PDB file of C-alpha atoms in Angstrom:
ATOM      1  CA  UNK A 950      -0.010   0.009  -0.070  1.00  0.00           C
ATOM      2  CA  UNK A 951       1.417   3.409  -0.984  1.00  0.00           C
ATOM      3  CA  UNK A 952       2.118   5.831   1.834  1.00  0.00           C
ATOM      4  CA  UNK A 953      -0.239   8.426   0.253  1.00  0.00           C
ATOM      5  CA  UNK A 954      -3.263   5.926   0.248  1.00  0.00           C
ATOM      6  CA  UNK A 955      -2.898   4.977   3.957  1.00  0.00           C
ATOM      7  CA  UNK A 956      -4.876   8.066   5.394  1.00  0.00           C
ATOM      8  CA  UNK A 957      -7.648   7.345   2.621  1.00  0.00           C
ATOM      9  CA  UNK A 958      -7.791   3.891   3.739  1.00  0.00           C
ATOM     10  CA  UNK A 959      -8.297   4.567   7.484  1.00  0.00           C
ATOM     11  CA  UNK A 960     -10.483   7.396   6.565  1.00  0.00           C
ATOM     12  CA  UNK A 961     -12.904   4.897   4.815  1.00  0.00           C
ATOM     13  CA  UNK A 962     -12.486   2.481   7.816  1.00  0.00           C
ATOM     14  CA  UNK A 963     -13.547   5.168  10.149  1.00  0.00           C
ATOM     15  CA  UNK A 964     -16.443   6.244   8.121  1.00  0.00           C
ATOM     16  CA  UNK A 965     -17.688   2.730   7.824  1.00  0.00           C
ATOM     17  CA  UNK A 966     -17.228   2.060  11.422  1.00  0.00           C
ATOM     18  CA  UNK A 967     -19.207   5.313  12.204  1.00  0.00           C
ATOM     19  CA  UNK A 968     -22.022   4.089  10.017  1.00  0.00           C
ATOM     20  CA  UNK A 969     -22.250   0.731  11.646  1.00  0.00           C
ATOM     21  CA  UNK A 970     -22.337   2.129  15.059  1.00  0.00           C
ATOM     22  CA  UNK A 971     -25.104   4.674  13.951  1.00  0.00           C
ATOM     23  CA  UNK A 972     -27.201   1.915  12.449  1.00  0.00           C
ATOM     24  CA  UNK A 973     -26.449  -0.710  15.183  1.00  0.00           C
ATOM     25  CA  UNK A 974     -28.869   0.686  17.955  1.00  0.00           C
ATOM     26  CA  UNK A 975     -31.619   0.729  15.280  1.00  0.00           C
ATOM     27  CA  UNK A 976     -31.241  -3.110  14.586  1.00  0.00           C
ATOM     28  CA  UNK A 977     -31.066  -4.028  18.161  1.00  0.00           C
ATOM     29  CA  UNK A 978     -34.094  -1.967  19.162  1.00  0.00           C
ATOM     30  CA  UNK A 979     -35.855  -3.561  16.079  1.00  0.00           C
ATOM     31  CA  UNK A 980     -34.965  -7.064  17.252  1.00  0.00           C
ATOM     32  CA  UNK A 981     -35.976  -6.449  20.831  1.00  0.00           C
ATOM     33  CA  UNK A 982     -39.295  -5.061  19.610  1.00  0.00           C
ATOM     34  CA  UNK A 983     -39.794  -8.132  17.339  1.00  0.00           C
ATOM     35  CA  UNK A 984     -39.100 -10.562  20.226  1.00  0.00           C
ATOM     36  CA  UNK A 985     -41.409  -8.437  22.704  1.00  0.00           C
ATOM     37  CA  UNK A 986     -44.224  -8.365  20.134  1.00  0.00           C
ATOM     38  CA  UNK A 987     -43.994 -12.243  19.583  1.00  0.00           C
ATOM     39  CA  UNK A 988     -44.950 -12.652  23.396  1.00  0.00           C
ATOM     40  CA  UNK A 989     -48.441 -11.500  22.394  1.00  0.00           C
ATOM     41  CA  UNK A 990     -49.000 -12.201  18.784  1.00  0.00           C
ATOM     42  CA  UNK A 991     -47.377 -13.046  15.272  1.00  0.00           C
ATOM     43  CA  UNK A 992     -45.301 -10.381  13.561  1.00  0.00           C
ATOM     44  CA  UNK A 993     -47.448 -10.357  10.431  1.00  0.00           C
ATOM     45  CA  UNK A 994     -50.661 -10.555  12.246  1.00  0.00           C
ATOM     46  CA  UNK A 995     -53.221  -7.625  12.033  1.00  0.00           C
ATOM     47  CA  UNK A 996     -52.281  -4.187  10.773  1.00  0.00           C
ATOM     48  CA  UNK A 997     -49.000  -2.208  11.493  1.00  0.00           C
ATOM     49  CA  UNK A 998     -50.779   0.175  13.540  1.00  0.00           C
ATOM     50  CA  UNK A 999     -52.334  -2.692  15.772  1.00  0.00           C
ATOM     51  CA  UNK A1000     -48.971  -3.938  16.119  1.00  0.00           C
ATOM     52  CA  UNK A1001     -47.687  -0.544  17.426  1.00  0.00           C
ATOM     53  CA  UNK A1002     -50.453  -0.287  19.889  1.00  0.00           C
ATOM     54  CA  UNK A1003     -49.558  -3.905  21.322  1.00  0.00           C
ATOM     55  CA  UNK A1004     -45.966  -2.724  21.531  1.00  0.00           C
ATOM     56  CA  UNK A1005     -46.835   0.341  23.268  1.00  0.00           C
ATOM     57  CA  UNK A1006     -48.785  -1.670  25.992  1.00  0.00           C
ATOM     58  CA  UNK A1007     -45.929  -4.118  26.515  1.00  0.00           C
ATOM     59  CA  UNK A1008     -43.314  -1.439  26.677  1.00  0.00           C
ATOM     60  CA  UNK A1009     -45.229   0.116  29.580  1.00  0.00           C
ATOM     61  CA  UNK A1010     -45.529  -2.927  31.883  1.00  0.00           C
ATOM     62  CA  UNK A1011     -48.884  -4.229  30.782  1.00  0.00           C
ATOM     63  CA  UNK A1012     -48.515  -7.973  31.130  1.00  0.00           C
ATOM     64  CA  UNK A1013     -48.227  -9.945  27.985  1.00  0.00           C
ATOM     65  CA  UNK A1014     -50.621 -12.662  29.428  1.00  0.00           C
ATOM     66  CA  UNK A1015     -53.395  -9.920  29.789  1.00  0.00           C
ATOM     67  CA  UNK A1016     -53.177  -8.633  26.125  1.00  0.00           C
ATOM     68  CA  UNK A1017     -55.152 -10.281  23.305  1.00  0.00           C
ATOM     69  CA  UNK A1018     -54.804  -9.324  19.757  1.00  0.00           C
ATOM     70  CA  UNK A1019     -56.744  -9.888  16.624  1.00  0.00           C
ATOM     71  CA  UNK A1020     -59.753 -11.706  18.099  1.00  0.00           C
ATOM     72  CA  UNK A1021     -62.562 -13.466  15.956  1.00  0.00           C
ATOM     73  CA  UNK A1022     -65.414 -13.831  18.570  1.00  0.00           C
ATOM     74  CA  UNK A1023     -68.111 -16.096  17.347  1.00  0.00           C
ATOM     75  CA  UNK A1024     -71.545 -14.458  17.874  1.00  0.00           C
ATOM     76  CA  UNK A1025     -73.475 -17.394  16.148  1.00  0.00           C
ATOM     77  CA  UNK A1026     -72.393 -19.999  13.743  1.00  0.00           C
ATOM     78  CA  UNK A1027     -70.545 -18.650  10.997  1.00  0.00           C
ATOM     79  CA  UNK A1028     -70.780 -14.968  12.119  1.00  0.00           C
ATOM     80  CA  UNK A1029     -67.828 -13.320  13.795  1.00  0.00           C
ATOM     81  CA  UNK A1030     -67.002  -9.960  15.566  1.00  0.00           C
ATOM     82  CA  UNK A1031     -63.452  -8.973  14.793  1.00  0.00           C
ATOM     83  CA  UNK A1032     -61.910  -7.336  17.692  1.00  0.00           C
ATOM     84  CA  UNK A1033     -58.453  -5.519  17.377  1.00  0.00           C
ATOM     85  CA  UNK A1034     -57.244  -5.899  20.788  1.00  0.00           C
ATOM     86  CA  UNK A1035     -58.432  -6.620  24.363  1.00  0.00           C
ATOM     87  CA  UNK A1036     -56.883  -6.083  27.830  1.00  0.00           C
ATOM     88  CA  UNK A1037     -58.100  -8.022  30.774  1.00  0.00           C
ATOM     89  CA  UNK A1038     -57.235  -5.613  33.744  1.00  0.00           C
ATOM     90  CA  UNK A1039     -58.155  -5.502  37.426  1.00  0.00           C
ATOM     91  CA  UNK A1040     -60.702  -2.816  36.832  1.00  0.00           C
ATOM     92  CA  UNK A1041     -62.306  -4.372  33.983  1.00  0.00           C
ATOM     93  CA  UNK A1042     -62.051  -5.394  30.210  1.00  0.00           C
ATOM     94  CA  UNK A1043     -60.586  -2.716  27.893  1.00  0.00           C
ATOM     95  CA  UNK A1044     -61.569  -3.134  24.188  1.00  0.00           C
ATOM     96  CA  UNK A1045     -59.504  -1.348  21.630  1.00  0.00           C
ATOM     97  CA  UNK A1046     -60.639  -0.451  18.246  1.00  0.00           C
ATOM     98  CA  UNK A1047     -57.757   0.725  15.927  1.00  0.00           C
ATOM     99  CA  UNK A1048     -58.333   3.189  12.989  1.00  0.00           C
ATOM    100  CA  UNK A1049     -55.957   4.557  10.166  1.00  0.00           C
ATOM    101  CA  UNK A1050     -57.295   7.740   8.618  1.00  0.00           C
ATOM    102  CA  UNK A1051     -56.009  10.976   7.254  1.00  0.00           C
ATOM    103  CA  UNK A1052     -57.738  14.282   6.948  1.00  0.00           C
ATOM    104  CA  UNK A1053     -60.394  15.738   9.162  1.00  0.00           C
ATOM    105  CA  UNK A1054     -63.049  13.798  10.978  1.00  0.00           C
ATOM    106  CA  UNK A1055     -66.398  14.794  12.016  1.00  0.00           C
ATOM    107  CA  UNK A1056     -69.048  13.048  13.856  1.00  0.00           C
ATOM    108  CA  UNK A1057     -71.069  12.499  17.034  1.00  0.00           C
ATOM    109  CA  UNK A1058     -71.541   9.605  19.135  1.00  0.00           C
ATOM    110  CA  UNK A1059     -75.199   9.028  18.304  1.00  0.00           C
ATOM    111  CA  UNK A1060     -74.836   9.308  14.511  1.00  0.00           C
ATOM    112  CA  UNK A1061     -74.487   6.136  12.494  1.00  0.00           C
ATOM    113  CA  UNK A1062     -72.081   7.386  10.203  1.00  0.00           C
ATOM    114  CA  UNK A1063     -69.154   9.937  10.499  1.00  0.00           C
ATOM    115  CA  UNK A1064     -67.466  11.946   7.718  1.00  0.00           C
ATOM    116  CA  UNK A1065     -63.855  12.072   6.653  1.00  0.00           C
ATOM    117  CA  UNK A1066     -62.881  15.285   4.757  1.00  0.00           C
ATOM    118  CA  UNK A1067     -59.903  15.166   2.461  1.00  0.00           C
ATOM    119  CA  UNK A1068     -58.144  17.637  -0.130  1.00  0.00           C
ATOM    120  CA  UNK A1069     -59.251  20.752   1.741  1.00  0.00           C
ATOM    121  CA  UNK A1070     -62.855  19.833   1.562  1.00  0.00           C
ATOM    122  CA  UNK A1071     -62.975  18.658  -2.083  1.00  0.00           C
ATOM    123  CA  UNK A1072     -63.431  14.985  -0.985  1.00  0.00           C
ATOM    124  CA  UNK A1073     -65.789  13.635   1.532  1.00  0.00           C
ATOM    125  CA  UNK A1074     -66.357  10.075   2.588  1.00  0.00           C
ATOM    126  CA  UNK A1075     -68.579   8.432   5.305  1.00  0.00           C
ATOM    127  CA  UNK A1076     -67.566   5.695   7.497  1.00  0.00           C
ATOM    128  CA  UNK A1077     -69.409   3.708  10.173  1.00  0.00           C
ATOM    129  CA  UNK A1078     -69.295   5.305  13.586  1.00  0.00           C
ATOM    130  CA  UNK A1079     -66.220   3.550  15.325  1.00  0.00           C
ATOM    131  CA  UNK A1080     -68.083   4.262  18.753  1.00  0.00           C
ATOM    132  CA  UNK A1081     -70.950   2.015  17.561  1.00  0.00           C
ATOM    133  CA  UNK A1082     -68.576  -0.437  16.071  1.00  0.00           C
ATOM    134  CA  UNK A1083     -66.757  -1.077  19.227  1.00  0.00           C
ATOM    135  CA  UNK A1084     -69.890  -1.080  21.332  1.00  0.00           C
ATOM    136  CA  UNK A1085     -70.926  -3.851  19.079  1.00  0.00           C
ATOM    137  CA  UNK A1086     -67.869  -5.611  19.897  1.00  0.00           C
ATOM    138  CA  UNK A1087     -68.418  -5.206  23.581  1.00  0.00           C
ATOM    139  CA  UNK A1088     -71.922  -6.374  23.401  1.00  0.00           C
ATOM    140  CA  UNK A1089     -70.746  -9.376  21.607  1.00  0.00           C
ATOM    141  CA  UNK A1090     -68.290 -10.053  24.421  1.00  0.00           C
ATOM    142  CA  UNK A1091     -70.748  -9.578  27.253  1.00  0.00           C
ATOM    143  CA  UNK A1092     -72.880 -12.229  25.708  1.00  0.00           C
ATOM    144  CA  UNK A1093     -69.906 -14.567  25.799  1.00  0.00           C
ATOM    145  CA  UNK A1094     -69.034 -13.789  29.380  1.00  0.00           C
ATOM    146  CA  UNK A1095     -72.462 -14.707  31.089  1.00  0.00           C
ATOM    147  CA  UNK A1096     -70.675 -15.815  34.191  1.00  0.00           C
ATOM    148  CA  UNK A1097     -69.339 -12.300  34.594  1.00  0.00           C
ATOM    149  CA  UNK A1098     -72.141 -10.066  34.550  1.00  0.00           C
ATOM    150  CA  UNK A1099     -70.742  -7.343  36.711  1.00  0.00           C
ATOM    151  CA  UNK A1100     -67.339  -6.891  34.885  1.00  0.00           C
ATOM    152  CA  UNK A1101     -67.194  -3.269  33.502  1.00  0.00           C
ATOM    153  CA  UNK A1102     -66.080  -2.617  29.938  1.00  0.00           C
ATOM    154  CA  UNK A1103     -64.193   0.246  28.615  1.00  0.00           C
ATOM    155  CA  UNK A1104     -64.029   1.289  24.972  1.00  0.00           C
ATOM    156  CA  UNK A1105     -60.948   2.883  23.556  1.00  0.00           C
ATOM    157  CA  UNK A1106     -60.889   3.919  19.924  1.00  0.00           C
ATOM    158  CA  UNK A1107     -57.236   4.764  18.781  1.00  0.00           C
ATOM    159  CA  UNK A1108     -56.828   6.741  15.551  1.00  0.00           C
ATOM    160  CA  UNK A1109     -53.425   6.374  13.880  1.00  0.00           C
ATOM    161  CA  UNK A1110     -52.394   8.192  10.645  1.00  0.00           C
ATOM    162  CA  UNK A1111     -52.261  11.955  10.269  1.00  0.00           C
ATOM    163  CA  UNK A1112     -56.117  12.543  10.905  1.00  0.00           C
ATOM    164  CA  UNK A1113     -57.533  15.165  13.079  1.00  0.00           C
ATOM    165  CA  UNK A1114     -60.680  14.753  15.075  1.00  0.00           C
ATOM    166  CA  UNK A1115     -62.009  18.067  14.036  1.00  0.00           C
ATOM    167  CA  UNK A1116     -65.568  18.299  15.520  1.00  0.00           C
ATOM    168  CA  UNK A1117     -66.283  14.926  17.383  1.00  0.00           C
ATOM    169  CA  UNK A1118     -68.762  15.245  20.336  1.00  0.00           C
ATOM    170  CA  UNK A1119     -71.439  13.458  22.319  1.00  0.00           C
ATOM    171  CA  UNK A1120     -69.136  10.601  23.175  1.00  0.00           C
ATOM    172  CA  UNK A1121     -70.800   8.239  25.916  1.00  0.00           C
ATOM    173  CA  UNK A1122     -69.282   7.579  29.276  1.00  0.00           C
ATOM    174  CA  UNK A1123     -66.762   4.784  29.424  1.00  0.00           C
ATOM    175  CA  UNK A1124     -65.584   5.496  25.738  1.00  0.00           C
ATOM    176  CA  UNK A1125     -62.356   7.327  25.003  1.00  0.00           C
ATOM    177  CA  UNK A1126     -61.144   8.562  21.628  1.00  0.00           C
ATOM    178  CA  UNK A1127     -57.457   8.729  21.377  1.00  0.00           C
ATOM    179  CA  UNK A1128     -54.386   9.424  19.305  1.00  0.00           C
ATOM    180  CA  UNK A1129     -51.427   6.933  19.671  1.00  0.00           C
ATOM    181  CA  UNK A1130     -49.626   9.294  22.293  1.00  0.00           C
ATOM    182  CA  UNK A1131     -52.849   9.450  24.315  1.00  0.00           C
ATOM    183  CA  UNK A1132     -53.291   5.540  24.828  1.00  0.00           C
ATOM    184  CA  UNK A1133     -51.127   5.060  27.909  1.00  0.00           C
ATOM    185  CA  UNK A1134     -52.575   8.017  29.778  1.00  0.00           C
ATOM    186  CA  UNK A1135     -56.146   6.649  29.131  1.00  0.00           C
ATOM    187  CA  UNK A1136     -55.021   3.118  30.458  1.00  0.00           C
ATOM    188  CA  UNK A1137     -53.217   4.521  33.541  1.00  0.00           C
ATOM    189  CA  UNK A1138     -56.309   6.846  34.293  1.00  0.00           C
ATOM    190  CA  UNK A1139     -58.601   3.771  34.145  1.00  0.00           C
ATOM    191  CA  UNK A1140     -56.564   1.739  36.265  1.00  0.00           C
ATOM    192  CA  UNK A1141     -55.987   4.484  38.827  1.00  0.00           C
ATOM    193  CA  UNK A1142     -59.534   5.871  39.223  1.00  0.00           C
ATOM    194  CA  UNK A1143     -61.695   2.836  38.998  1.00  0.00           C
ATOM    195  CA  UNK A1144     -62.418   0.236  41.707  1.00  0.00           C
ATOM    196  CA  UNK A1145     -61.219  -3.244  41.259  1.00  0.00           C
ATOM    197  CA  UNK A1146     -63.843  -5.346  39.183  1.00  0.00           C
ATOM    198  CA  UNK A1147     -65.601  -8.347  40.468  1.00  0.00           C
ATOM    199  CA  UNK A1148     -64.660 -11.412  38.198  1.00  0.00           C
ATOM    200  CA  UNK A1149     -66.970 -14.395  39.167  1.00  0.00           C
ATOM    201  CA  UNK A1150     -64.969 -16.555  36.600  1.00  0.00           C
ATOM    202  CA  UNK A1151     -61.649 -15.357  35.447  1.00  0.00           C
ATOM    203  CA  UNK A1152     -61.289 -18.794  33.701  1.00  0.00           C
ATOM    204  CA  UNK A1153     -64.196 -18.129  31.540  1.00  0.00           C
ATOM    205  CA  UNK A1154     -62.675 -14.684  30.635  1.00  0.00           C
ATOM    206  CA  UNK A1155     -59.447 -16.192  29.593  1.00  0.00           C
ATOM    207  CA  UNK A1156     -61.042 -19.149  27.862  1.00  0.00           C
ATOM    208  CA  UNK A1157     -63.196 -17.002  25.671  1.00  0.00           C
ATOM    209  CA  UNK A1158     -60.508 -14.442  24.786  1.00  0.00           C
ATOM    210  CA  UNK A1159     -57.887 -17.099  23.917  1.00  0.00           C
ATOM    211  CA  UNK A1160     -60.487 -18.960  21.895  1.00  0.00           C
ATOM    212  CA  UNK A1161     -61.234 -15.710  19.903  1.00  0.00           C
ATOM    213  CA  UNK A1162     -57.595 -15.319  19.347  1.00  0.00           C
ATOM    214  CA  UNK A1163     -57.060 -18.866  18.095  1.00  0.00           C
ATOM    215  CA  UNK A1164     -60.121 -18.420  15.782  1.00  0.00           C
ATOM    216  CA  UNK A1165     -58.059 -15.581  14.125  1.00  0.00           C
ATOM    217  CA  UNK A1166     -55.534 -18.157  13.030  1.00  0.00           C
ATOM    218  CA  UNK A1167     -57.935 -20.190  11.255  1.00  0.00           C
ATOM    219  CA  UNK A1168     -57.953 -19.169   7.413  1.00  0.00           C
ATOM    220  CA  UNK A1169     -61.549 -20.393   7.082  1.00  0.00           C
ATOM    221  CA  UNK A1170     -62.764 -18.167   9.832  1.00  0.00           C
ATOM    222  CA  UNK A1171     -60.917 -15.147   8.304  1.00  0.00           C
ATOM    223  CA  UNK A1172     -62.415 -15.847   4.907  1.00  0.00           C
ATOM    224  CA  UNK A1173     -65.979 -16.318   6.413  1.00  0.00           C
ATOM    225  CA  UNK A1174     -65.743 -13.029   8.161  1.00  0.00           C
ATOM    226  CA  UNK A1175     -64.541 -11.214   5.096  1.00  0.00           C
ATOM    227  CA  UNK A1176     -67.260 -12.536   3.183  1.00  0.00           C
ATOM    228  CA  UNK A1177     -69.853 -11.517   5.797  1.00  0.00           C
ATOM    229  CA  UNK A1178     -68.562  -7.961   5.851  1.00  0.00           C
ATOM    230  CA  UNK A1179     -68.681  -7.880   2.140  1.00  0.00           C
ATOM    231  CA  UNK A1180     -72.132  -9.136   2.041  1.00  0.00           C
ATOM    232  CA  UNK A1181     -73.077  -6.526   4.605  1.00  0.00           C
ATOM    233  CA  UNK A1182     -71.604  -3.514   2.882  1.00  0.00           C
ATOM    234  CA  UNK A1183     -72.440  -4.656  -0.667  1.00  0.00           C
ATOM    235  CA  UNK A1184     -76.031  -6.365  -0.464  1.00  0.00           C
ATOM    236  CA  UNK A1185     -75.992  -7.077  -4.151  1.00  0.00           C
ATOM    237  CA  UNK A1186     -73.210  -9.627  -3.852  1.00  0.00           C
TER     238      UNK A1186
END
């Protein structure tokens, strides 16, 4: 090696080392996140936003054994309620609905449909009231958990994406609308300011929730649910 090329050689080595040291923490953190996520769910299960929610809960000491992701709760033969996430806590059962939207969102808790506005008002879309949607999930859970009639339920709807809740009102008690950064504050509030729930049968709760998670691993159940939703939104099919 020529003497005049030695500084260049060591310069390249130093540059590559700096890059490696810069990106190494990212890969370490990514590996840890993947391992943590696998304590609750599969790495490709559900939506990316749902998995972000699960990671947020896990990183803030919500026990993995109390978190249930991507549940398919059988309401009657061949009919399922798909629930994004559930936490079984000492104060009751917290049911999460995860949404991905952009633009401005408008709606009231008692209206069947809300409005999404995009492109500075040039585009408007209707979508089913997420409060009603998650209440439907809670009603389905209550019917399954008949041995636990006194357990409270709490509804948390988390809005991912770059949406803004521009004018949303008349939200019923026990229902919380949240951006991702609000989730932990809401969970901590529920745990701190509510009394311990009376579970008549914790065994039933765990059985029902685990069974619903297992249903979501069955491709036939997934297909049937997609078909049911498609037939509901497109009656002509």
